Amino acid sequence: TWSLFVRVDFLAITFEMAGFYIALKYWKSKWMYLSLIFFALAFFSKQSTLAAAGAVCLYALIKNWRFAIIYTSMFLALILVPLIIGSVLTHGAFFREIFLYQQVSPAFRPLNQVQGYLTVGYMELFPIMAITVWYAFKNFKTLPVLFAALALIVNLIIITRPGGAQNYFFEVIVAMS
């Protein structure tokens, strides 16, 4: 099986879960900012692991918009500053390596993504995503529900990448457990 190969999936999910645990445990404490480091490490391990950080930012926006602005700004800074520095120092090679060469996200090729949905038989994903969004908004009062919903939506979108279907649902399984 592919799990015998060295992959970044489990490392990224470990960082993501550590950040999520810290955010849950220390929600009203300054220690919660420690979760940002783990979310950034998760992102730089595997760029599709944004669901937990996104859920925490959305939940913070619902609970306390002032805190959400600070927390989200800090998260974006932890992501964007290394990306900008790496891209400047390497004349854009760092950015191209992370986002374009590996093609970790079909966002850079939307026509292929639509074709993937239509030709590969992923049409059933649209109702699943709609139900997930509806359930998440109906039950948004808990942070784990937001995380599970975002993880499912992100991973359902990403599986249109060739070979993606068998690799991306670990995050969803962890989020839903």
CSV table of N, CA and C in Angstrom, one decimal:
chain,number,residue,atom,x,y,z
A,1,THR,N,0.8,-1.2,0.0
A,1,THR,CA,0.0,0.0,0.0
A,1,THR,C,0.9,1.2,0.0
A,2,TRP,N,0.3,2.4,-0.3
A,2,TRP,CA,1.0,3.6,-0.4
A,2,TRP,C,1.5,4.1,1.0
A,3,SER,N,0.8,3.6,2.1
A,3,SER,CA,1.2,4.0,3.4
A,3,SER,C,2.6,3.6,3.8
A,4,LEU,N,3.2,2.7,3.0
A,4,LEU,CA,4.6,2.3,3.3
A,4,LEU,C,5.6,3.3,2.8
A,5,PHE,N,5.1,4.2,1.9
A,5,PHE,CA,6.0,5.2,1.4
A,5,PHE,C,6.0,6.4,2.3
A,6,VAL,N,7.1,7.2,2.3
A,6,VAL,CA,7.1,8.4,3.1
A,6,VAL,C,6.2,9.4,2.5
A,7,ARG,N,5.2,9.8,3.2
A,7,ARG,CA,4.3,10.8,2.7
A,7,ARG,C,4.1,11.9,3.8
A,8,VAL,N,3.7,13.1,3.4
A,8,VAL,CA,3.6,14.2,4.3
A,8,VAL,C,2.2,14.2,4.9
A,9,ASP,N,1.3,13.4,4.5
A,9,ASP,CA,-0.1,13.5,4.9
A,9,ASP,C,-0.2,13.3,6.5
A,10,PHE,N,0.4,12.3,7.0
A,10,PHE,CA,0.3,12.1,8.5
A,10,PHE,C,1.0,13.2,9.3
A,11,LEU,N,2.2,13.6,8.8
A,11,LEU,CA,2.9,14.7,9.5
A,11,LEU,C,2.0,16.0,9.5
A,12,ALA,N,1.4,16.3,8.3
A,12,ALA,CA,0.6,17.5,8.2
A,12,ALA,C,-0.6,17.4,9.1
A,13,ILE,N,-1.3,16.2,9.1
A,13,ILE,CA,-2.5,16.0,10.0
A,13,ILE,C,-2.1,16.0,11.5
A,14,THR,N,-0.9,15.6,11.8
A,14,THR,CA,-0.5,15.6,13.2
A,14,THR,C,-0.3,17.1,13.6
A,15,PHE,N,0.4,17.9,12.8
A,15,PHE,CA,0.5,19.3,13.1
A,15,PHE,C,-0.9,20.0,13.2
A,16,GLU,N,-1.8,19.6,12.2
A,16,GLU,CA,-3.1,20.2,12.2
A,16,GLU,C,-3.9,19.9,13.5
A,17,MET,N,-3.8,18.6,13.9
A,17,MET,CA,-4.6,18.1,15.1
A,17,MET,C,-4.0,18.8,16.3
A,18,ALA,N,-2.7,18.9,16.4
A,18,ALA,CA,-2.1,19.6,17.5
A,18,ALA,C,-2.6,21.0,17.6
A,19,GLY,N,-2.6,21.7,16.5
A,19,GLY,CA,-3.1,23.1,16.5
A,19,GLY,C,-4.6,23.1,16.9
A,20,PHE,N,-5.4,22.2,16.4
A,20,PHE,CA,-6.8,22.2,16.7
A,20,PHE,C,-7.0,21.9,18.2
A,21,TYR,N,-6.3,20.9,18.7
A,21,TYR,CA,-6.4,20.6,20.1
A,21,TYR,C,-6.0,21.8,21.0
A,22,ILE,N,-5.0,22.5,20.7
A,22,ILE,CA,-4.6,23.7,21.4
A,22,ILE,C,-5.7,24.7,21.4
A,23,ALA,N,-6.2,24.9,20.2
A,23,ALA,CA,-7.3,25.9,20.0
A,23,ALA,C,-8.5,25.6,20.9
A,24,LEU,N,-8.9,24.3,20.9
A,24,LEU,CA,-10.0,23.8,21.7
A,24,LEU,C,-9.7,24.0,23.2
A,25,LYS,N,-8.6,23.5,23.6
A,25,LYS,CA,-8.2,23.5,25.0
A,25,LYS,C,-8.0,24.9,25.6
A,26,TYR,N,-7.4,25.8,24.8
A,26,TYR,CA,-7.1,27.1,25.3
A,26,TYR,C,-7.9,28.2,24.6
A,27,TRP,N,-9.1,27.9,24.4
A,27,TRP,CA,-9.9,28.9,23.6
A,27,TRP,C,-9.9,30.3,24.1
A,28,LYS,N,-10.0,30.5,25.4
A,28,LYS,CA,-10.1,31.8,26.0
A,28,LYS,C,-8.8,32.2,26.7
A,29,SER,N,-7.7,31.6,26.2
A,29,SER,CA,-6.4,31.9,26.8
A,29,SER,C,-5.5,32.4,25.8
A,30,LYS,N,-4.4,33.1,26.2
A,30,LYS,CA,-3.4,33.5,25.3
A,30,LYS,C,-2.6,32.4,24.7
A,31,TRP,N,-2.7,31.2,25.3
A,31,TRP,CA,-2.0,30.0,24.8
A,31,TRP,C,-2.6,29.6,23.5
A,32,MET,N,-3.8,30.0,23.2
A,32,MET,CA,-4.4,29.6,21.9
A,32,MET,C,-3.6,30.0,20.7
A,33,TYR,N,-2.8,31.1,20.9
A,33,TYR,CA,-2.0,31.6,19.8
A,33,TYR,C,-0.9,30.6,19.4
A,34,LEU,N,-0.6,29.7,20.3
A,34,LEU,CA,0.4,28.6,20.0
A,34,LEU,C,-0.2,27.7,18.9
A,35,SER,N,-1.5,27.6,18.8
A,35,SER,CA,-2.1,26.8,17.7
A,35,SER,C,-1.7,27.3,16.3
A,36,LEU,N,-1.4,28.6,16.2
A,36,LEU,CA,-1.1,29.2,14.9
A,36,LEU,C,0.2,28.6,14.4
A,37,ILE,N,1.2,28.3,15.2
A,37,ILE,CA,2.4,27.7,14.8
A,37,ILE,C,2.2,26.3,14.2
A,38,PHE,N,1.4,25.5,14.9
A,38,PHE,CA,1.1,24.2,14.4
A,38,PHE,C,0.3,24.2,13.1
A,39,PHE,N,-0.7,25.2,12.9
A,39,PHE,CA,-1.4,25.3,11.7
A,39,PHE,C,-0.5,25.7,10.5
A,40,ALA,N,0.5,26.6,10.8
A,40,ALA,CA,1.4,27.0,9.8
A,40,ALA,C,2.3,25.8,9.4
A,41,LEU,N,2.8,25.0,10.4
A,41,LEU,CA,3.6,23.9,10.1
A,41,LEU,C,2.8,22.8,9.3
A,42,ALA,N,1.5,22.7,9.6
A,42,ALA,CA,0.6,21.8,8.8
A,42,ALA,C,0.6,22.3,7.4
A,43,PHE,N,0.3,23.6,7.2
A,43,PHE,CA,0.2,24.2,5.8
A,43,PHE,C,1.5,23.9,5.0
A,44,PHE,N,2.7,24.2,5.7
A,44,PHE,CA,3.9,24.0,4.9
A,44,PHE,C,4.3,22.6,4.8
A,45,SER,N,3.6,21.7,5.5
A,45,SER,CA,3.9,20.2,5.3
A,45,SER,C,3.0,19.7,4.1
A,46,LYS,N,1.8,20.3,4.0
A,46,LYS,CA,0.8,19.9,3.0
A,46,LYS,C,-0.2,21.0,2.8
A,47,GLN,N,-0.2,21.7,1.7
A,47,GLN,CA,-0.9,22.9,1.6
A,47,GLN,C,-2.4,22.8,1.6
A,48,SER,N,-2.9,21.6,1.5
A,48,SER,CA,-4.4,21.4,1.6
A,48,SER,C,-4.9,21.3,3.0
A,49,THR,N,-4.0,21.3,4.0
A,49,THR,CA,-4.5,21.2,5.4
A,49,THR,C,-4.8,22.6,6.0
A,50,LEU,N,-5.9,23.1,5.4
A,50,LEU,CA,-6.3,24.4,5.9
A,50,LEU,C,-7.6,24.4,6.7
A,51,ALA,N,-8.2,23.2,6.7
A,51,ALA,CA,-9.6,23.1,7.3
A,51,ALA,C,-9.7,23.4,8.8
A,52,ALA,N,-8.7,22.9,9.6
A,52,ALA,CA,-8.8,23.2,11.0
A,52,ALA,C,-8.5,24.7,11.3
A,53,ALA,N,-7.5,25.3,10.6
A,53,ALA,CA,-7.3,26.7,10.8
A,53,ALA,C,-8.5,27.5,10.3
A,54,GLY,N,-9.0,27.1,9.2
A,54,GLY,CA,-10.2,27.8,8.7
A,54,GLY,C,-11.4,27.7,9.6
A,55,ALA,N,-11.6,26.6,10.2
A,55,ALA,CA,-12.7,26.4,11.2
A,55,ALA,C,-12.5,27.2,12.4
A,56,VAL,N,-11.3,27.3,12.9
A,56,VAL,CA,-11.0,28.1,14.1
A,56,VAL,C,-11.2,29.6,13.8
A,57,CYS,N,-10.8,30.0,12.6
A,57,CYS,CA,-11.0,31.4,12.2
A,57,CYS,C,-12.5,31.7,12.0
A,58,LEU,N,-13.2,30.8,11.4
A,58,LEU,CA,-14.7,31.0,11.3
A,58,LEU,C,-15.4,31.0,12.6
A,59,TYR,N,-15.0,30.1,13.5
A,59,TYR,CA,-15.6,30.0,14.8
A,59,TYR,C,-15.3,31.3,15.6
A,60,ALA,N,-14.1,31.7,15.5
A,60,ALA,CA,-13.7,33.0,16.2
A,60,ALA,C,-14.5,34.1,15.7
A,61,LEU,N,-14.7,34.2,14.4
A,61,LEU,CA,-15.5,35.2,13.8
A,61,LEU,C,-16.9,35.2,14.3
A,62,ILE,N,-17.5,34.1,14.5
A,62,ILE,CA,-18.8,33.9,15.1
A,62,ILE,C,-18.9,34.4,16.5
A,63,LYS,N,-17.9,34.0,17.3
A,63,LYS,CA,-17.9,34.3,18.7
A,63,LYS,C,-17.4,35.7,19.1
A,64,ASN,N,-16.3,36.1,18.4
A,64,ASN,CA,-15.7,37.4,18.8
A,64,ASN,C,-14.9,37.9,17.6
A,65,TRP,N,-15.5,38.8,16.8
A,65,TRP,CA,-15.0,39.3,15.6
A,65,TRP,C,-13.6,40.0,15.8
A,66,ARG,N,-13.5,40.7,16.9
A,66,ARG,CA,-12.2,41.4,17.1
A,66,ARG,C,-11.0,40.4,17.3
A,67,PHE,N,-11.3,39.4,18.1
A,67,PHE,CA,-10.3,38.3,18.2
A,67,PHE,C,-10.0,37.6,16.9
A,68,ALA,N,-11.1,37.4,16.1
A,68,ALA,CA,-11.0,36.7,14.8
A,68,ALA,C,-10.1,37.5,13.9
A,69,ILE,N,-10.2,38.8,13.9
A,69,ILE,CA,-9.3,39.6,13.0
A,69,ILE,C,-7.9,39.5,13.4
A,70,ILE,N,-7.6,39.5,14.7
A,70,ILE,CA,-6.2,39.4,15.1
A,70,ILE,C,-5.7,38.0,14.8
A,71,TYR,N,-6.4,37.0,15.2
A,71,TYR,CA,-6.0,35.6,15.0
A,71,TYR,C,-5.8,35.2,13.5
A,72,THR,N,-6.8,35.6,12.7
A,72,THR,CA,-6.7,35.3,11.3
A,72,THR,C,-5.5,36.1,10.6
A,73,SER,N,-5.3,37.3,11.1
A,73,SER,CA,-4.2,38.1,10.5
A,73,SER,C,-2.9,37.5,10.9
A,74,MET,N,-2.7,37.0,12.1
A,74,MET,CA,-1.5,36.3,12.5
A,74,MET,C,-1.3,35.1,11.7
A,75,PHE,N,-2.4,34.3,11.5
A,75,PHE,CA,-2.2,33.1,10.7
A,75,PHE,C,-1.8,33.4,9.3
A,76,LEU,N,-2.4,34.4,8.7
A,76,LEU,CA,-2.0,34.8,7.3
A,76,LEU,C,-0.6,35.3,7.3
A,77,ALA,N,-0.2,36.0,8.3
A,77,ALA,CA,1.2,36.5,8.3
A,77,ALA,C,2.2,35.3,8.4
A,78,LEU,N,1.9,34.3,9.2
A,78,LEU,CA,2.7,33.1,9.4
A,78,LEU,C,2.8,32.3,8.1
A,79,ILE,N,1.8,32.5,7.2
A,79,ILE,CA,1.8,31.8,5.9
A,79,ILE,C,2.5,32.6,4.9
A,80,LEU,N,2.0,33.9,4.8
A,80,LEU,CA,2.5,34.7,3.7
A,80,LEU,C,3.9,35.2,3.8
A,81,VAL,N,4.4,35.5,5.0
A,81,VAL,CA,5.7,36.1,5.2
A,81,VAL,C,6.8,35.0,4.7
A,82,PRO,N,6.7,33.8,5.1
A,82,PRO,CA,7.7,32.8,4.6
A,82,PRO,C,7.5,32.6,3.1
A,83,LEU,N,6.3,32.6,2.6
A,83,LEU,CA,6.1,32.5,1.1
A,83,LEU,C,6.7,33.6,0.3
A,84,ILE,N,6.5,34.8,0.8
A,84,ILE,CA,7.1,36.0,0.2
A,84,ILE,C,8.6,36.0,0.2
A,85,ILE,N,9.1,35.8,1.4
A,85,ILE,CA,10.6,35.7,1.6
A,85,ILE,C,11.2,34.6,0.7
A,86,GLY,N,10.6,33.4,0.8
A,86,GLY,CA,11.1,32.3,0.0
A,86,GLY,C,11.1,32.6,-1.5
A,87,SER,N,10.0,33.3,-1.9
A,87,SER,CA,9.9,33.6,-3.3
A,87,SER,C,10.8,34.7,-3.8
A,88,VAL,N,11.0,35.7,-2.9
A,88,VAL,CA,12.0,36.7,-3.3
A,88,VAL,C,13.4,36.2,-3.3
A,89,LEU,N,13.8,35.4,-2.3
A,89,LEU,CA,15.1,34.9,-2.3
A,89,LEU,C,15.4,33.9,-3.4
A,90,THR,N,14.4,33.2,-3.9
A,90,THR,CA,14.6,32.2,-5.0
A,90,THR,C,14.1,32.7,-6.3
A,91,HIS,N,13.8,34.0,-6.4
A,91,HIS,CA,13.3,34.6,-7.7
A,91,HIS,C,12.0,33.9,-8.1
A,92,GLY,N,11.1,33.5,-7.2
A,92,GLY,CA,9.9,32.9,-7.5
A,92,GLY,C,9.9,31.4,-7.6
A,93,ALA,N,11.0,30.8,-7.5
A,93,ALA,CA,11.1,29.3,-7.5
A,93,ALA,C,10.4,28.6,-6.4
A,94,PHE,N,10.4,29.3,-5.2
A,94,PHE,CA,9.8,28.7,-4.0
A,94,PHE,C,8.3,28.6,-4.2
A,95,PHE,N,7.7,29.7,-4.7
A,95,PHE,CA,6.3,29.7,-4.9
A,95,PHE,C,5.9,28.7,-6.0
A,96,ARG,N,6.7,28.7,-7.1
A,96,ARG,CA,6.3,27.8,-8.2
A,96,ARG,C,6.4,26.3,-7.7
A,97,GLU,N,7.4,26.0,-6.9
A,97,GLU,CA,7.6,24.6,-6.5
A,97,GLU,C,6.4,24.2,-5.6
A,98,ILE,N,6.0,25.1,-4.7
A,98,ILE,CA,4.9,24.7,-3.8
A,98,ILE,C,3.6,24.6,-4.5
A,99,PHE,N,3.3,25.6,-5.3
A,99,PHE,CA,1.9,25.7,-5.9
A,99,PHE,C,1.7,25.3,-7.3
A,100,LEU,N,2.7,25.5,-8.1
A,100,LEU,CA,2.5,25.2,-9.5
A,100,LEU,C,3.1,23.9,-10.0
A,101,TYR,N,4.3,23.5,-9.6
A,101,TYR,CA,4.9,22.3,-10.1
A,101,TYR,C,4.2,21.1,-9.5
A,102,GLN,N,3.9,21.1,-8.2
A,102,GLN,CA,3.3,20.0,-7.5
A,102,GLN,C,1.8,19.9,-7.8
A,103,GLN,N,1.2,21.1,-8.2
A,103,GLN,CA,-0.2,21.2,-8.5
A,103,GLN,C,-1.0,20.6,-7.3
A,104,VAL,N,-0.7,21.1,-6.1
A,104,VAL,CA,-1.4,20.6,-5.0
A,104,VAL,C,-2.9,21.0,-4.9
A,105,SER,N,-3.3,22.0,-5.7
A,105,SER,CA,-4.7,22.5,-5.7
A,105,SER,C,-5.1,22.7,-7.2
A,106,PRO,N,-6.3,22.2,-7.5
A,106,PRO,CA,-6.8,22.4,-8.8
A,106,PRO,C,-7.3,23.9,-9.1
A,107,ALA,N,-7.1,24.7,-8.1
A,107,ALA,CA,-7.5,26.1,-8.2
A,107,ALA,C,-6.8,26.8,-9.3
A,108,PHE,N,-5.6,26.4,-9.7
A,108,PHE,CA,-4.9,27.0,-10.7
A,108,PHE,C,-5.3,26.5,-12.1
A,109,ARG,N,-6.2,25.6,-12.2
A,109,ARG,CA,-6.6,25.0,-13.4
A,109,ARG,C,-8.1,24.7,-13.3
A,110,PRO,N,-9.0,25.8,-13.2
A,110,PRO,CA,-10.4,25.6,-13.0
A,110,PRO,C,-11.1,24.8,-14.1
A,111,LEU,N,-10.7,25.0,-15.4
A,111,LEU,CA,-11.4,24.3,-16.4
A,111,LEU,C,-11.2,22.8,-16.3
A,112,ASN,N,-10.0,22.4,-15.9
A,112,ASN,CA,-9.7,20.9,-15.7
A,112,ASN,C,-10.5,20.4,-14.5
A,113,GLN,N,-10.7,21.2,-13.5
A,113,GLN,CA,-11.4,20.8,-12.3
A,113,GLN,C,-12.9,20.5,-12.7
A,114,VAL,N,-13.5,21.4,-13.5
A,114,VAL,CA,-14.9,21.2,-13.9
A,114,VAL,C,-14.9,20.0,-14.8
A,115,GLN,N,-14.0,19.8,-15.7
A,115,GLN,CA,-14.0,18.6,-16.6
A,115,GLN,C,-13.8,17.4,-15.7
A,116,GLY,N,-13.0,17.4,-14.7
A,116,GLY,CA,-12.8,16.3,-13.8
A,116,GLY,C,-14.1,15.9,-13.1
A,117,TYR,N,-14.9,16.9,-12.6
A,117,TYR,CA,-16.2,16.6,-12.0
A,117,TYR,C,-17.1,16.0,-13.0
A,118,LEU,N,-17.2,16.5,-14.2
A,118,LEU,CA,-18.1,16.0,-15.2
A,118,LEU,C,-17.8,14.7,-15.8
A,119,THR,N,-16.5,14.4,-16.1
A,119,THR,CA,-16.1,13.2,-16.8
A,119,THR,C,-15.7,12.1,-15.9
A,120,VAL,N,-15.3,12.3,-14.7
A,120,VAL,CA,-14.8,11.2,-13.9
A,120,VAL,C,-15.9,10.6,-13.0
A,121,GLY,N,-17.1,11.3,-13.0
A,121,GLY,CA,-18.2,10.8,-12.3
A,121,GLY,C,-18.3,11.3,-10.9
A,122,TYR,N,-17.9,12.6,-10.7
A,122,TYR,CA,-17.9,13.1,-9.3
A,122,TYR,C,-19.2,14.0,-9.1
A,123,MET,N,-20.2,13.9,-10.0
A,123,MET,CA,-21.4,14.7,-9.9
A,123,MET,C,-22.1,14.5,-8.6
A,124,GLU,N,-21.9,13.3,-8.0
A,124,GLU,CA,-22.6,13.1,-6.7
A,124,GLU,C,-21.9,13.9,-5.6
A,125,LEU,N,-20.8,14.5,-5.8
A,125,LEU,CA,-20.1,15.2,-4.8
A,125,LEU,C,-20.9,16.6,-4.5
A,126,PHE,N,-21.5,17.1,-5.5
A,126,PHE,CA,-22.2,18.4,-5.3
A,126,PHE,C,-23.3,18.3,-4.3
A,127,PRO,N,-24.2,17.3,-4.3
A,127,PRO,CA,-25.1,17.2,-3.2
A,127,PRO,C,-24.5,16.9,-1.8
A,128,ILE,N,-23.4,16.1,-1.8
A,128,ILE,CA,-22.7,15.9,-0.6
A,128,ILE,C,-22.1,17.2,0.0
A,129,MET,N,-21.5,18.0,-0.9
A,129,MET,CA,-21.0,19.3,-0.4
A,129,MET,C,-22.2,20.2,0.0
A,130,ALA,N,-23.3,20.2,-0.7
A,130,ALA,CA,-24.4,21.0,-0.3
A,130,ALA,C,-25.0,20.6,1.1
A,131,ILE,N,-25.1,19.3,1.3
A,131,ILE,CA,-25.6,18.8,2.6
A,131,ILE,C,-24.6,19.1,3.7
A,132,THR,N,-23.3,19.0,3.4
A,132,THR,CA,-22.3,19.3,4.4
A,132,THR,C,-22.4,20.8,4.8
A,133,VAL,N,-22.5,21.7,3.8
A,133,VAL,CA,-22.5,23.1,4.1
A,133,VAL,C,-23.8,23.4,4.9
A,134,TRP,N,-24.9,22.9,4.5
A,134,TRP,CA,-26.2,23.1,5.2
A,134,TRP,C,-26.1,22.6,6.6
A,135,TYR,N,-25.5,21.4,6.9
A,135,TYR,CA,-25.4,20.8,8.2
A,135,TYR,C,-24.5,21.7,9.1
A,136,ALA,N,-23.4,22.1,8.5
A,136,ALA,CA,-22.4,22.9,9.2
A,136,ALA,C,-23.0,24.3,9.6
A,137,PHE,N,-23.7,24.9,8.7
A,137,PHE,CA,-24.3,26.2,9.1
A,137,PHE,C,-25.5,26.0,10.1
A,138,LYS,N,-26.2,24.9,10.0
A,138,LYS,CA,-27.2,24.6,11.0
A,138,LYS,C,-26.7,24.3,12.4
A,139,ASN,N,-25.5,23.7,12.4
A,139,ASN,CA,-24.9,23.2,13.7
A,139,ASN,C,-23.6,23.9,13.9
A,140,PHE,N,-23.4,25.1,13.5
A,140,PHE,CA,-22.1,25.8,13.5
A,140,PHE,C,-21.7,26.2,14.9
A,141,LYS,N,-22.5,25.9,15.9
A,141,LYS,CA,-22.2,26.3,17.3
A,141,LYS,C,-21.0,25.5,17.9
A,142,THR,N,-20.6,24.4,17.2
A,142,THR,CA,-19.4,23.7,17.7
A,142,THR,C,-18.3,23.7,16.7
A,143,LEU,N,-17.1,24.0,17.3
A,143,LEU,CA,-15.9,24.1,16.4
A,143,LEU,C,-15.6,22.7,15.7
A,144,PRO,N,-15.7,21.6,16.3
A,144,PRO,CA,-15.5,20.3,15.6
A,144,PRO,C,-16.4,20.1,14.4
A,145,VAL,N,-17.6,20.6,14.5
A,145,VAL,CA,-18.5,20.4,13.3
A,145,VAL,C,-18.0,21.3,12.1
A,146,LEU,N,-17.6,22.5,12.4
A,146,LEU,CA,-17.0,23.3,11.4
A,146,LEU,C,-15.8,22.7,10.8
A,147,PHE,N,-14.9,22.2,11.6
A,147,PHE,CA,-13.7,21.5,11.1
A,147,PHE,C,-14.0,20.4,10.2
A,148,ALA,N,-14.9,19.5,10.6
A,148,ALA,CA,-15.3,18.3,9.8
A,148,ALA,C,-15.9,18.8,8.5
A,149,ALA,N,-16.8,19.8,8.5
A,149,ALA,CA,-17.4,20.2,7.3
A,149,ALA,C,-16.4,20.8,6.3
A,150,LEU,N,-15.5,21.7,6.9
A,150,LEU,CA,-14.5,22.3,6.0
A,150,LEU,C,-13.5,21.2,5.5
A,151,ALA,N,-13.1,20.3,6.3
A,151,ALA,CA,-12.2,19.2,5.8
A,151,ALA,C,-12.9,18.4,4.7
A,152,LEU,N,-14.2,18.1,4.8
A,152,LEU,CA,-14.9,17.4,3.8
A,152,LEU,C,-15.0,18.2,2.5
A,153,ILE,N,-15.3,19.4,2.6
A,153,ILE,CA,-15.5,20.3,1.4
A,153,ILE,C,-14.1,20.4,0.7
A,154,VAL,N,-13.1,20.8,1.4
A,154,VAL,CA,-11.7,21.0,0.8
A,154,VAL,C,-11.3,19.7,0.2
A,155,ASN,N,-11.5,18.6,0.8
A,155,ASN,CA,-11.0,17.3,0.3
A,155,ASN,C,-11.9,16.8,-0.9
A,156,LEU,N,-13.1,17.1,-0.9
A,156,LEU,CA,-14.0,16.7,-2.0
A,156,LEU,C,-13.6,17.5,-3.3
A,157,ILE,N,-13.2,18.8,-3.1
A,157,ILE,CA,-12.7,19.6,-4.2
A,157,ILE,C,-11.4,19.1,-4.7
A,158,ILE,N,-10.5,18.7,-3.8
A,158,ILE,CA,-9.1,18.4,-4.2
A,158,ILE,C,-9.0,17.0,-4.9
A,159,ILE,N,-10.0,16.1,-4.6
A,159,ILE,CA,-9.9,14.8,-5.2
A,159,ILE,C,-10.0,14.7,-6.7
A,160,THR,N,-10.3,15.8,-7.3
A,160,THR,CA,-10.4,15.8,-8.8
A,160,THR,C,-9.0,15.8,-9.4
A,161,ARG,N,-8.0,16.1,-8.5
A,161,ARG,CA,-6.6,16.0,-9.0
A,161,ARG,C,-6.3,14.5,-9.2
A,162,PRO,N,-5.6,14.2,-10.3
A,162,PRO,CA,-5.2,12.8,-10.6
A,162,PRO,C,-4.5,12.2,-9.4
A,163,GLY,N,-5.0,11.0,-9.0
A,163,GLY,CA,-4.5,10.3,-7.8
A,163,GLY,C,-4.9,10.8,-6.5
A,164,GLY,N,-5.7,11.9,-6.5
A,164,GLY,CA,-6.1,12.5,-5.2
A,164,GLY,C,-7.1,11.7,-4.4
A,165,ALA,N,-7.9,11.0,-5.0
A,165,ALA,CA,-9.0,10.3,-4.3
A,165,ALA,C,-8.5,9.4,-3.2
A,166,GLN,N,-7.5,8.7,-3.4
A,166,GLN,CA,-7.0,7.8,-2.4
A,166,GLN,C,-6.1,8.4,-1.4
A,167,ASN,N,-5.8,9.7,-1.5
A,167,ASN,CA,-4.8,10.3,-0.6
A,167,ASN,C,-5.4,11.3,0.4
A,168,TYR,N,-6.5,11.9,0.1
A,168,TYR,CA,-6.9,13.1,0.8
A,168,TYR,C,-7.9,12.9,2.0
A,169,PHE,N,-8.5,11.8,2.2
A,169,PHE,CA,-9.6,11.7,3.1
A,169,PHE,C,-9.1,11.4,4.5
A,170,PHE,N,-7.8,11.3,4.8
A,170,PHE,CA,-7.4,11.1,6.1
A,170,PHE,C,-7.7,12.2,7.1
A,171,GLU,N,-7.6,13.4,6.5
A,171,GLU,CA,-8.0,14.6,7.3
A,171,GLU,C,-9.5,14.6,7.7
A,172,VAL,N,-10.3,14.2,6.8
A,172,VAL,CA,-11.8,14.1,7.1
A,172,VAL,C,-12.0,13.0,8.1
A,173,ILE,N,-11.4,11.9,8.0
A,173,ILE,CA,-11.6,10.8,8.9
A,173,ILE,C,-11.2,11.2,10.3
A,174,VAL,N,-10.1,11.9,10.4
A,174,VAL,CA,-9.6,12.4,11.7
A,174,VAL,C,-10.5,13.4,12.3
A,175,ALA,N,-11.0,14.3,11.4
A,175,ALA,CA,-11.9,15.4,11.8
A,175,ALA,C,-13.2,14.9,12.3
A,176,MET,N,-13.7,13.8,11.7
A,176,MET,CA,-15.0,13.3,12.1
A,176,MET,C,-15.0,12.3,13.3
A,177,SER,N,-13.8,12.0,13.7
A,177,SER,CA,-13.7,11.0,14.8
A,177,SER,C,-13.6,11.8,16.2
